[in-house]
Structures are given as structure tokens and as C-alpha cells.
Coordinates of N, CA and C in Angstrom, one line a residue:
M1 N 38.1 84.1 105.1 CA 37.4 83.8 106.4 C 37.8 84.7 107.5
A2 N 36.9 85.5 108.1 CA 37.2 86.4 109.1 C 37.6 85.7 110.4
T3 N 38.5 86.3 111.2 CA 38.9 85.8 112.5 C 38.6 86.8 113.5
G4 N 38.1 86.3 114.7 CA 37.7 87.2 115.8 C 38.6 86.9 117.0
Y5 N 39.0 88.0 117.7 CA 39.7 87.9 118.9 C 39.0 88.7 120.0
S6 N 38.9 88.3 121.2 CA 38.0 88.9 122.2 C 38.6 88.9 123.6
M7 N 38.1 89.8 124.4 CA 38.4 89.8 125.8 C 37.3 90.6 126.5
T8 N 36.9 90.1 127.7 CA 36.0 90.8 128.5 C 36.5 90.8 130.0
H9 N 36.2 91.9 130.7 CA 36.7 92.0 132.1 C 35.6 92.7 132.9
V10 N 35.5 92.3 134.1 CA 34.5 92.9 135.0 C 34.8 94.3 135.4
G11 N 36.1 94.7 135.3 CA 36.5 96.1 135.7 C 36.8 96.1 137.2
H12 N 37.2 97.3 137.7 CA 37.7 97.4 139.1 C 36.5 97.6 140.1
K13 N 35.4 98.1 139.6 CA 34.4 98.6 140.5 C 33.1 97.7 140.6
R14 N 32.9 96.8 139.6 CA 31.7 96.0 139.6 C 32.0 94.6 140.1
T15 N 31.0 93.9 140.6 CA 31.1 92.5 141.1 C 30.6 91.5 140.0
I16 N 29.7 92.0 139.1 CA 29.2 91.1 138.1 C 29.5 91.7 136.7
N17 N 29.9 90.8 135.8 CA 30.1 91.3 134.4 C 28.8 91.1 133.7
Q18 N 28.2 92.2 133.3 CA 26.9 92.2 132.6 C 27.0 92.2 131.1
D19 N 28.3 92.3 130.6 CA 28.6 92.2 129.2 C 28.5 90.7 128.7
S20 N 28.1 90.5 127.5 CA 28.2 89.3 126.8 C 28.8 89.5 125.4
L21 N 29.4 88.5 124.9 CA 30.0 88.6 123.6 C 29.8 87.3 122.8
L22 N 29.9 87.5 121.5 CA 29.8 86.4 120.5 C 30.9 86.5 119.5
V23 N 31.6 85.4 119.3 CA 32.6 85.2 118.2 C 32.2 83.9 117.6
D24 N 31.5 83.9 116.4 CA 31.1 82.8 115.7 C 31.7 82.8 114.3
E25 N 32.9 82.2 114.2 CA 33.6 82.3 112.9 C 32.9 81.5 111.8
E26 N 32.1 80.5 112.2 CA 31.4 79.7 111.2 C 30.4 80.6 110.5
L27 N 29.6 81.4 111.3 CA 28.6 82.3 110.7 C 29.2 83.6 110.3
Q28 N 30.5 83.8 110.7 CA 31.1 85.1 110.5 C 30.4 86.2 111.2
L29 N 30.0 85.9 112.4 CA 29.1 86.8 113.2 C 29.7 87.1 114.5
Y30 N 29.7 88.4 114.8 CA 30.4 88.9 116.0 C 29.5 89.9 116.7
A31 N 29.4 89.9 118.0 CA 28.5 90.8 118.7 C 28.9 91.1 120.2
V32 N 28.6 92.3 120.6 CA 28.8 92.7 122.0 C 27.5 93.2 122.6
A33 N 27.1 92.7 123.8 CA 25.9 93.2 124.4 C 26.3 93.7 125.8
D34 N 25.8 94.8 126.2 CA 26.0 95.4 127.6 C 24.7 95.5 128.3
G35 N 24.5 94.6 129.3 CA 23.2 94.6 130.0 C 23.1 95.6 131.1
M36 N 21.8 95.8 131.4 CA 21.5 96.7 132.5 C 20.2 96.3 133.2
G37 N 20.1 96.6 134.5 CA 18.8 96.4 135.2 C 18.9 95.3 136.2
G38 N 18.4 95.6 137.4 CA 18.3 94.5 138.5 C 19.6 94.0 138.9
H39 N 19.6 93.1 139.9 CA 20.8 92.5 140.5 C 21.5 91.6 139.4
K40 N 20.7 90.8 138.7 CA 21.3 89.9 137.7 C 20.6 90.2 136.4
G41 N 19.7 91.1 136.3 CA 18.9 91.4 135.1 C 19.7 91.7 133.9
G42 N 20.7 92.5 134.0 CA 21.6 92.9 132.9 C 22.4 91.8 132.3
E43 N 22.9 91.0 133.2 CA 23.7 89.8 132.8 C 22.8 88.8 132.0
I44 N 21.6 88.6 132.5 CA 20.6 87.7 131.8 C 20.2 88.3 130.5
A45 N 19.9 89.6 130.5 CA 19.4 90.3 129.2 C 20.5 90.2 128.1
S46 N 21.7 90.5 128.5 CA 22.8 90.5 127.4 C 23.0 89.0 126.9
S47 N 23.0 88.1 127.8 CA 23.2 86.7 127.4 C 22.0 86.2 126.5
I48 N 20.8 86.5 126.9 CA 19.6 86.1 126.0 C 19.7 86.8 124.7
S49 N 20.1 88.0 124.6 CA 20.1 88.7 123.3 C 21.1 88.1 122.4
I50 N 22.3 87.8 122.9 CA 23.3 87.2 122.1 C 22.9 85.8 121.5
K51 N 22.3 85.0 122.4 CA 21.9 83.6 122.0 C 20.8 83.7 121.0
A52 N 19.8 84.6 121.2 CA 18.7 84.8 120.3 C 19.2 85.2 118.9
L53 N 20.1 86.2 118.9 CA 20.6 86.7 117.6 C 21.3 85.6 116.9
Q54 N 22.2 84.8 117.6 CA 22.9 83.7 116.9 C 22.0 82.7 116.4
S55 N 21.0 82.3 117.2 CA 20.1 81.2 116.8 C 19.3 81.6 115.6
Y56 N 18.8 82.9 115.6 CA 18.0 83.3 114.4 C 18.8 83.3 113.2
L57 N 20.0 83.9 113.2 CA 20.8 84.0 112.0 C 21.4 82.6 111.6
K58 N 21.6 81.7 112.5 CA 22.0 80.4 112.1 C 21.0 79.7 111.3
S59 N 19.7 79.9 111.6 CA 18.6 79.4 110.8 C 18.4 80.1 109.5
A60 N 18.5 81.4 109.6 CA 18.2 82.3 108.4 C 19.2 82.1 107.3
V61 N 20.5 81.8 107.7 CA 21.5 81.8 106.7 C 21.3 80.6 105.7
R62 N 20.4 79.7 106.1 CA 20.1 78.6 105.2 C 19.2 79.0 104.1
E63 N 18.5 80.1 104.2 CA 17.5 80.6 103.2 C 18.3 81.0 101.9
E64 N 17.6 80.7 100.8 CA 18.3 81.0 99.5 C 18.5 82.5 99.3
D65 N 17.6 83.3 99.9 CA 17.6 84.8 99.7 C 18.4 85.4 100.8
F66 N 19.2 84.7 101.6 CA 19.8 85.3 102.8 C 20.7 86.4 102.4
S67 N 20.6 87.5 103.2 CA 21.6 88.5 103.2 C 21.5 89.2 104.6
P68 N 22.6 89.7 105.2 CA 22.5 90.4 106.4 C 21.6 91.6 106.3
E69 N 21.6 92.3 105.2 CA 20.7 93.4 104.9 C 19.2 93.1 105.2
K70 N 18.8 91.9 104.8 CA 17.4 91.5 105.0 C 17.1 90.9 106.3
Y71 N 18.1 90.2 106.9 CA 17.8 89.4 108.1 C 18.4 89.9 109.4
L72 N 19.2 90.9 109.4 CA 19.8 91.4 110.6 C 18.7 92.1 111.5
I73 N 17.8 92.9 110.9 CA 16.8 93.6 111.7 C 15.8 92.5 112.3
P74 N 15.3 91.6 111.6 CA 14.5 90.5 112.2 C 15.3 89.8 113.4
A75 N 16.6 89.6 113.2 CA 17.4 88.9 114.2 C 17.4 89.8 115.5
F76 N 17.6 91.1 115.3 CA 17.5 92.0 116.5 C 16.1 92.0 117.1
Q77 N 15.1 91.9 116.3 CA 13.7 91.9 116.8 C 13.4 90.6 117.6
S78 N 14.0 89.5 117.1 CA 13.9 88.2 117.9 C 14.6 88.3 119.3
A79 N 15.8 88.9 119.3 CA 16.5 89.2 120.5 C 15.6 90.1 121.5
N80 N 15.1 91.1 120.9 CA 14.3 92.0 121.7 C 13.1 91.4 122.3
S81 N 12.4 90.6 121.5 CA 11.2 89.9 122.0 C 11.5 88.9 123.1
Q82 N 12.6 88.2 123.0 CA 13.0 87.2 124.0 C 13.4 87.9 125.3
V83 N 14.1 89.0 125.2 CA 14.5 89.7 126.5 C 13.3 90.4 127.1
F84 N 12.4 91.0 126.3 CA 11.2 91.6 126.8 C 10.3 90.6 127.5
E85 N 10.1 89.4 126.9 CA 9.2 88.4 127.5 C 9.8 87.9 128.8
K86 N 11.1 87.8 128.9 CA 11.8 87.4 130.1 C 11.6 88.4 131.2
S87 N 11.6 89.7 130.8 CA 11.5 90.8 131.8 C 10.1 90.9 132.4
Q88 N 9.1 90.2 131.7 CA 7.7 90.3 132.1 C 7.4 89.2 133.2
E89 N 8.4 88.3 133.4 CA 8.1 87.3 134.4 C 8.0 87.9 135.8
N90 N 7.4 87.1 136.7 CA 7.2 87.6 138.0 C 8.5 87.4 138.9
N91 N 9.4 88.3 138.5 CA 10.7 88.2 139.2 C 11.3 89.7 139.3
K92 N 11.3 90.2 140.5 CA 11.7 91.6 140.7 C 13.1 91.9 140.2
E93 N 14.0 90.8 140.2 CA 15.3 91.1 139.7 C 15.4 91.3 138.2
L94 N 14.4 91.0 137.5 CA 14.4 91.1 136.0 C 13.5 92.3 135.5
I95 N 12.8 93.0 136.4 CA 12.0 94.1 136.0 C 12.8 95.2 135.4
G96 N 12.4 95.6 134.2 CA 13.1 96.7 133.6 C 14.5 96.4 133.0
M97 N 14.8 95.2 132.9 CA 16.1 94.8 132.3 C 16.2 95.1 130.8
G98 N 17.4 95.3 130.3 CA 17.6 95.5 128.9 C 19.0 95.4 128.6
T99 N 19.4 95.6 127.3 CA 20.8 95.5 126.9 C 21.0 96.3 125.7
T100 N 22.3 96.7 125.5 CA 22.7 97.2 124.2 C 23.0 96.0 123.3
L101 N 23.2 96.2 122.0 CA 23.6 95.1 121.1 C 24.2 95.7 119.9
V102 N 25.5 95.4 119.7 CA 26.1 95.8 118.4 C 26.7 94.6 117.7
V103 N 26.5 94.5 116.4 CA 26.7 93.3 115.7 C 27.5 93.6 114.4
C104 N 28.4 92.7 114.1 CA 29.1 92.7 112.8 C 29.0 91.4 112.1
M105 N 28.6 91.3 110.9 CA 28.5 90.1 110.1 C 29.2 90.3 108.8
I106 N 30.2 89.4 108.5 CA 30.9 89.5 107.3 C 30.2 88.6 106.2
W107 N 29.9 89.2 105.1 CA 29.2 88.4 104.1 C 29.5 88.9 102.7
K108 N 30.1 88.0 101.8 CA 30.3 88.3 100.4 C 31.1 89.6 100.2
N109 N 32.2 89.7 100.9 CA 33.2 90.8 100.8 C 32.6 92.2 101.3
K110 N 31.6 92.1 102.2 CA 31.1 93.3 102.8 C 31.0 93.0 104.3
A111 N 31.1 94.0 105.1 CA 30.8 93.9 106.5 C 29.5 94.7 106.8
F112 N 28.6 94.0 107.5 CA 27.3 94.5 107.9 C 27.2 94.7 109.4
F113 N 26.7 95.8 109.8 CA 26.6 96.2 111.2 C 25.2 96.5 111.6
G114 N 24.8 96.1 112.8 CA 23.5 96.5 113.4 C 23.8 97.1 114.8
N115 N 23.0 98.0 115.2 CA 23.3 98.7 116.5 C 22.0 99.2 117.2
V116 N 21.9 98.8 118.5 CA 20.9 99.4 119.4 C 21.6 99.7 120.7
G117 N 21.6 101.0 121.1 CA 22.3 101.4 122.4 C 23.6 102.1 122.1
D118 N 24.5 102.0 123.1 CA 25.8 102.8 122.9 C 27.0 101.9 122.9
S119 N 26.9 100.6 122.7 CA 28.0 99.8 122.4 C 28.4 100.2 120.9
R120 N 29.7 100.1 120.6 CA 30.2 100.7 119.4 C 30.8 99.7 118.4
A121 N 30.9 100.1 117.1 CA 31.7 99.4 116.1 C 32.6 100.4 115.5
Y122 N 33.9 100.1 115.4 CA 34.9 100.9 114.7 C 35.5 100.2 113.5
L123 N 36.0 101.0 112.6 CA 36.8 100.5 111.5 C 38.2 101.1 111.6
F124 N 39.2 100.2 111.6 CA 40.6 100.7 111.6 C 41.2 100.4 110.2
R125 N 41.5 101.4 109.5 CA 42.0 101.3 108.1 C 43.1 102.3 107.8
D126 N 44.2 101.9 107.2 CA 45.2 102.9 106.8 C 45.6 103.8 107.9
S127 N 45.8 103.3 109.1 CA 46.2 104.0 110.3 C 45.2 105.0 110.8
Y128 N 44.0 104.9 110.4 CA 42.9 105.8 110.9 C 41.8 105.0 111.5
L129 N 41.2 105.5 112.5 CA 40.1 104.9 113.2 C 38.8 105.6 112.9
W130 N 37.8 105.0 112.4 CA 36.5 105.6 112.1 C 35.4 104.9 113.0
R131 N 34.6 105.7 113.7 CA 33.4 105.1 114.4 C 32.3 104.9 113.4
I132 N 31.9 103.6 113.3 CA 30.8 103.3 112.3 C 29.4 103.5 112.9
T133 N 29.2 103.2 114.1 CA 27.9 103.3 114.7 C 27.7 104.6 115.4
E134 N 26.5 104.9 115.7 CA 26.1 106.2 116.4 C 25.5 105.8 117.8
D135 N 26.0 106.4 118.9 CA 25.5 106.1 120.2 C 24.0 106.5 120.3
H136 N 23.1 105.6 120.8 CA 21.8 106.0 121.1 C 21.7 106.4 122.6
S137 N 22.1 107.6 122.9 CA 22.2 108.1 124.3 C 21.8 109.5 124.4
I138 N 21.4 109.9 125.6 CA 21.0 111.3 125.9 C 22.2 112.2 125.6
I139 N 23.4 111.8 126.0 CA 24.5 112.7 125.9 C 24.9 112.9 124.4
N140 N 24.7 111.9 123.6 CA 25.0 112.0 122.1 C 23.9 112.9 121.5
N141 N 22.7 112.8 121.9 CA 21.6 113.7 121.4 C 22.0 115.2 121.8
Q142 N 22.4 115.4 123.0 CA 22.8 116.8 123.4 C 24.0 117.3 122.5
L143 N 24.9 116.4 122.2 CA 26.1 116.8 121.4 C 25.6 117.1 120.0
K144 N 24.8 116.3 119.4 CA 24.3 116.6 118.0 C 23.5 117.9 118.0
N145 N 22.8 118.2 119.0 CA 22.0 119.4 119.0 C 22.7 120.6 119.5
G146 N 24.0 120.5 119.7 CA 24.8 121.7 120.1 C 24.7 122.1 121.5
L147 N 24.1 121.3 122.4 CA 23.9 121.7 123.7 C 25.1 121.5 124.6
I148 N 26.0 120.7 124.2 CA 27.3 120.5 124.9 C 28.4 120.3 123.9
E149 N 29.6 120.4 124.4 CA 30.8 120.3 123.5 C 31.4 118.9 123.8
Q150 N 32.1 118.4 122.8 CA 32.8 117.1 122.9 C 33.6 116.9 124.2
E151 N 34.4 118.0 124.5 CA 35.3 118.0 125.6 C 34.6 117.8 127.0
Q152 N 33.3 118.2 127.0 CA 32.5 118.1 128.3 C 32.0 116.7 128.6
M153 N 32.0 115.9 127.6 CA 31.3 114.6 127.7 C 31.8 113.7 128.8
P154 N 33.1 113.6 129.1 CA 33.5 112.7 130.1 C 33.1 113.2 131.5
F155 N 32.7 114.4 131.7 CA 32.5 115.0 133.0 C 31.0 115.2 133.3
L156 N 30.1 114.8 132.4 CA 28.7 115.0 132.6 C 28.0 113.9 133.4
V157 N 27.1 114.2 134.3 CA 26.3 113.3 135.0 C 25.4 112.6 134.0
N158 N 25.1 111.3 134.3 CA 24.2 110.5 133.5 C 24.6 110.3 132.1
S159 N 26.0 110.3 131.9 CA 26.5 110.3 130.5 C 26.3 108.9 129.9
N160 N 25.9 107.9 130.7 CA 25.7 106.6 130.2 C 24.2 106.2 130.0
V161 N 23.3 107.2 130.1 CA 21.8 106.9 129.9 C 21.5 106.7 128.4
I162 N 21.0 105.6 128.0 CA 20.8 105.3 126.6 C 19.3 105.5 126.3
T163 N 19.1 105.8 125.0 CA 17.7 106.1 124.5 C 17.1 105.0 123.7
R164 N 17.9 103.9 123.4 CA 17.3 102.7 122.8 C 18.0 101.5 123.5
S165 N 17.2 100.5 123.7 CA 17.8 99.2 124.2 C 17.0 98.0 123.8
I166 N 17.7 96.9 123.9 CA 17.0 95.6 123.6 C 16.3 95.2 124.8
G167 N 15.0 94.9 124.7 CA 14.2 94.3 125.7 C 13.4 95.2 126.6
F168 N 13.6 96.5 126.5 CA 12.9 97.4 127.4 C 11.5 97.7 126.9
F169 N 11.3 97.8 125.6 CA 10.0 98.0 125.0 C 9.7 96.8 124.0
P170 N 8.5 96.6 123.7 CA 8.1 95.5 122.8 C 8.7 95.6 121.4
E171 N 8.9 96.9 120.9 CA 9.4 97.1 119.6 C 10.7 97.9 119.7
I172 N 11.6 97.8 118.7 CA 12.8 98.5 118.7 C 13.1 99.1 117.3
Q173 N 14.0 100.1 117.3 CA 14.5 100.7 116.1 C 16.0 100.3 116.0
V174 N 16.4 99.7 114.9 CA 17.8 99.3 114.7 C 18.5 100.1 113.6
D175 N 19.7 100.5 113.9 CA 20.5 101.2 112.8 C 21.3 100.1 112.1
L176 N 21.3 100.2 110.8 CA 22.1 99.3 109.9 C 23.2 100.1 109.2
F177 N 24.4 99.5 109.0 CA 25.4 100.1 108.3 C 26.1 98.9 107.5
Q178 N 26.8 99.3 106.4 CA 27.6 98.3 105.7 C 28.9 99.0 105.1
K179 N 29.9 98.2 105.0 CA 31.2 98.7 104.5 C 31.8 97.6 103.5
D180 N 32.3 98.1 102.4 CA 33.1 97.2 101.5 C 34.4 96.9 102.2
L181 N 34.8 95.7 102.1 CA 36.1 95.2 102.7 C 37.3 95.6 101.9
M182 N 38.3 96.0 102.5 CA 39.6 96.3 101.9 C 40.7 95.5 102.6
A183 N 41.8 95.3 101.9 CA 42.9 94.6 102.5 C 43.3 95.2 103.8
K184 N 43.6 94.4 104.8 CA 44.1 94.8 106.1 C 43.1 95.6 107.0
D185 N 41.8 95.6 106.6 CA 40.8 96.2 107.5 C 40.8 95.4 108.8
Q186 N 40.4 96.1 109.8 CA 40.0 95.4 111.0 C 38.9 96.2 111.7
F187 N 38.0 95.5 112.3 CA 36.8 96.1 113.0 C 36.9 95.8 114.5
L188 N 36.5 96.8 115.2 CA 36.5 96.6 116.7 C 35.1 96.9 117.2
L189 N 34.6 95.9 118.0 CA 33.3 96.1 118.7 C 33.6 96.2 120.2
C190 N 32.9 97.1 120.9 CA 33.1 97.2 122.3 C 31.9 97.7 123.0
S191 N 31.9 97.4 124.3 CA 30.9 98.0 125.2 C 31.4 99.3 125.7
D192 N 30.6 100.1 126.4 CA 31.0 101.5 126.7 C 32.0 101.6 127.8
G193 N 32.4 100.4 128.4 CA 33.5 100.4 129.3 C 34.8 100.9 128.7
L194 N 34.9 100.7 127.3 CA 36.1 101.1 126.6 C 36.2 102.7 126.5
N195 N 35.1 103.3 126.7 CA 35.0 104.8 126.6 C 35.9 105.5 127.5
E196 N 36.5 104.8 128.5 CA 37.4 105.5 129.5 C 38.7 105.8 128.9
I197 N 39.0 105.3 127.7 CA 40.2 105.7 127.0 C 39.7 106.4 125.7
S198 N 40.5 107.3 125.1 CA 40.0 108.1 124.0 C 40.1 107.2 122.7
E199 N 39.5 107.7 121.7 CA 39.6 107.1 120.3 C 41.0 107.2 119.8
E200 N 41.7 108.3 120.2 CA 43.1 108.4 119.8 C 43.9 107.3 120.4
E201 N 43.7 107.0 121.6 CA 44.4 105.9 122.3 C 44.1 104.6 121.6
I202 N 42.8 104.3 121.3 CA 42.4 103.1 120.6 C 43.1 103.0 119.3
C203 N 43.2 104.1 118.5 CA 43.9 104.1 117.2 C 45.3 103.8 117.4
K204 N 46.0 104.4 118.4 CA 47.4 104.1 118.6 C 47.6 102.7 119.0
L205 N 46.8 102.1 119.8 CA 46.9 100.7 120.2 C 46.7 99.8 118.9
S206 N 45.8 100.2 118.1 CA 45.5 99.4 116.8 C 46.7 99.4 115.9
E207 N 47.4 100.5 115.9 CA 48.7 100.6 115.1 C 49.8 99.8 115.6
N208 N 49.9 99.7 117.0 CA 51.1 99.1 117.6 C 51.0 97.7 117.9
Y209 N 49.8 97.1 117.9 CA 49.6 95.7 118.3 C 48.9 94.9 117.3
A210 N 49.2 93.6 117.2 CA 48.5 92.7 116.3 C 47.1 92.5 116.7
P211 N 46.2 92.2 115.8 CA 44.8 92.1 116.1 C 44.6 91.1 117.3
S212 N 45.4 90.0 117.3 CA 45.2 89.0 118.3 C 45.5 89.5 119.7
A213 N 46.4 90.5 119.8 CA 46.8 91.1 121.1 C 45.9 92.3 121.5
L214 N 45.2 92.9 120.5 CA 44.6 94.2 120.7 C 43.5 94.2 121.7
P215 N 42.6 93.2 121.8 CA 41.6 93.2 122.8 C 42.2 93.3 124.2
K216 N 43.2 92.5 124.5 CA 43.8 92.6 125.8 C 44.5 93.9 126.1
Q217 N 45.1 94.4 125.1 CA 45.8 95.7 125.3 C 44.8 96.8 125.6
C218 N 43.7 96.8 124.9 CA 42.6 97.8 125.1 C 42.1 97.7 126.5
V219 N 41.8 96.5 126.9 CA 41.2 96.3 128.3 C 42.2 96.7 129.3
N220 N 43.5 96.3 129.1 CA 44.5 96.7 130.1 C 44.7 98.2 130.2
K221 N 44.5 98.9 129.1 CA 44.7 100.3 129.1 C 43.6 100.9 130.0
V222 N 42.4 100.4 129.9 CA 41.3 100.9 130.7 C 41.5 100.6 132.2
L223 N 42.0 99.3 132.5 CA 42.3 98.9 133.8 C 43.4 99.7 134.5
D224 N 44.3 100.2 133.6 CA 45.4 101.1 134.2 C 44.8 102.4 134.7
G225 N 43.6 102.7 134.3 CA 42.9 103.9 134.8 C 41.9 103.5 135.9
E226 N 40.7 104.1 135.9 CA 39.7 103.8 136.9 C 39.0 102.5 136.7
G227 N 38.8 102.1 135.5 CA 38.1 100.8 135.2 C 36.8 100.7 135.9
N228 N 35.9 101.7 135.8 CA 34.7 101.8 136.5 C 33.6 100.8 136.1
D229 N 33.7 100.3 134.8 CA 32.6 99.6 134.2 C 33.2 98.2 133.7
N230 N 32.3 97.3 133.3 CA 32.7 96.1 132.6 C 33.3 96.6 131.2
I231 N 34.3 95.9 130.7 CA 34.9 96.2 129.5 C 34.9 95.0 128.6
T232 N 34.4 95.1 127.4 CA 34.4 94.0 126.4 C 34.9 94.5 125.0
V233 N 35.8 93.8 124.4 CA 36.4 94.2 123.1 C 36.5 93.0 122.2
I234 N 36.0 93.1 121.0 CA 36.2 92.1 119.9 C 36.9 92.8 118.8
V235 N 37.9 92.2 118.2 CA 38.6 92.6 117.0 C 38.4 91.6 116.0
V236 N 37.9 92.0 114.8 CA 37.6 91.2 113.7 C 38.5 91.5 112.5
T237 N 39.2 90.5 112.0 CA 40.0 90.7 110.8 C 39.5 89.9 109.6
P238 N 38.8 90.5 108.6 CA 38.2 89.8 107.5 C 39.3 89.1 106.7

């Protein structure tokens, strides 16, 4: 049975925490959503997406043919539809709202991941940190196309503009990944607020702290710096 540990913080510069998280050990389901749009739109979008995802999978897991491979994308689509419908209401605070969504589900000795946006999933194994997901962002597209170098990324304007989100359009494209589980694996899900520290620093923290302490240590490391954004971290130990 997987165990999840989590922490979220508003950061130093924001007044509202637009991140939402899910730790559902009964479903073995873990998720981070980073909302955007309007005064309260992002907070509402991320919360709706998490609840819709959980509700859909809680029902789907009763099906005889259930597998995350088959049902994760429909769960994302359910979340997208509910956020999109909410954004169409006659409320100027909700116009254009959306959210990222990254999900991990442990099922039959495998870990399954879904991702829309630039919230991330990592695997820490044998003292190495691997990024599982790919950011859906303008800056990542530029990096892949050789238009910028990795070292330039922290200094570029609009580095947080994403190319996919939950709720902004009626339809979405979801990336799916899966990993076979090995002893002592741990997975880390996070919003992009954690990007203020390097992956090398995340790896070092993962080496030096127990999974139960790691979310707080990651958040505190960001807060020791500028802490410009909301920060959310979930660590999952299968």
C-alpha cells in the first residue's frame, strides 16, 4: 500500500493559494493542480479538477476491466469538462480560468501518470532523480526546438506560460506514462513553484530526508529564496 506525504504553501508573494492537492491512499491516487485565471478562478479551477478526477476514478475502479491505462484519460476529460462548464458561467472572476493537473496512481505493481500543463512528476531511485512528465509550456517548446539553452530558462520572460491546461478549451490532450515499481522507489509530484530550486537540489533533499519530511524540506528550501509562487509537493512511497 502506497503512502503519500504532502505540503502546500502560498509562498511569499501571493495572497491566495491557487494550488490544490489530493492524497487518497484508499484509491492509491495522488494529484497536484495549479490553477490560474481571475481573482479566485484559479483556486476554483484547481479544486474542481481534483474533485472531479477523484470522483470519476472512485466510480471507475469498481469496473471489472478497470486499469489506469484505460480510465485516466476519461478522468482527465471529466475534470476538464467540469472546469470548462464552470468557466462559462456569467461570472467575470471565472472567465478564462484553468489549471494544470498531474496525477499518479499506483495499481498492480505499476505507477501510472497523467499530465496536462507544467506541474511535474519525478522518480527518485538509487540516488538519481528522473523527471517523468514533460512540461506543456512555451519555454519547453523553445528548449526542445533549440531556440534557447537550459541555462537561460530561469531568466526568460513568460517562462510560466503553458500550452495545455484543464478547463480552458472543451477538449484536452493528456500525456500518459507508466513505471514498473522497484524497492525503495519514491515519486514526487509538484506545482511549478518548486522550480525555484534546481533538480539537483531536489535530488539532494531526497537523499538526505525521509519521505515523510521531504515535502516540508522542499517547500522550506523554496521559501529560503524568493518564494514567488504557490508551492505544492507530494511524495509517494509505494
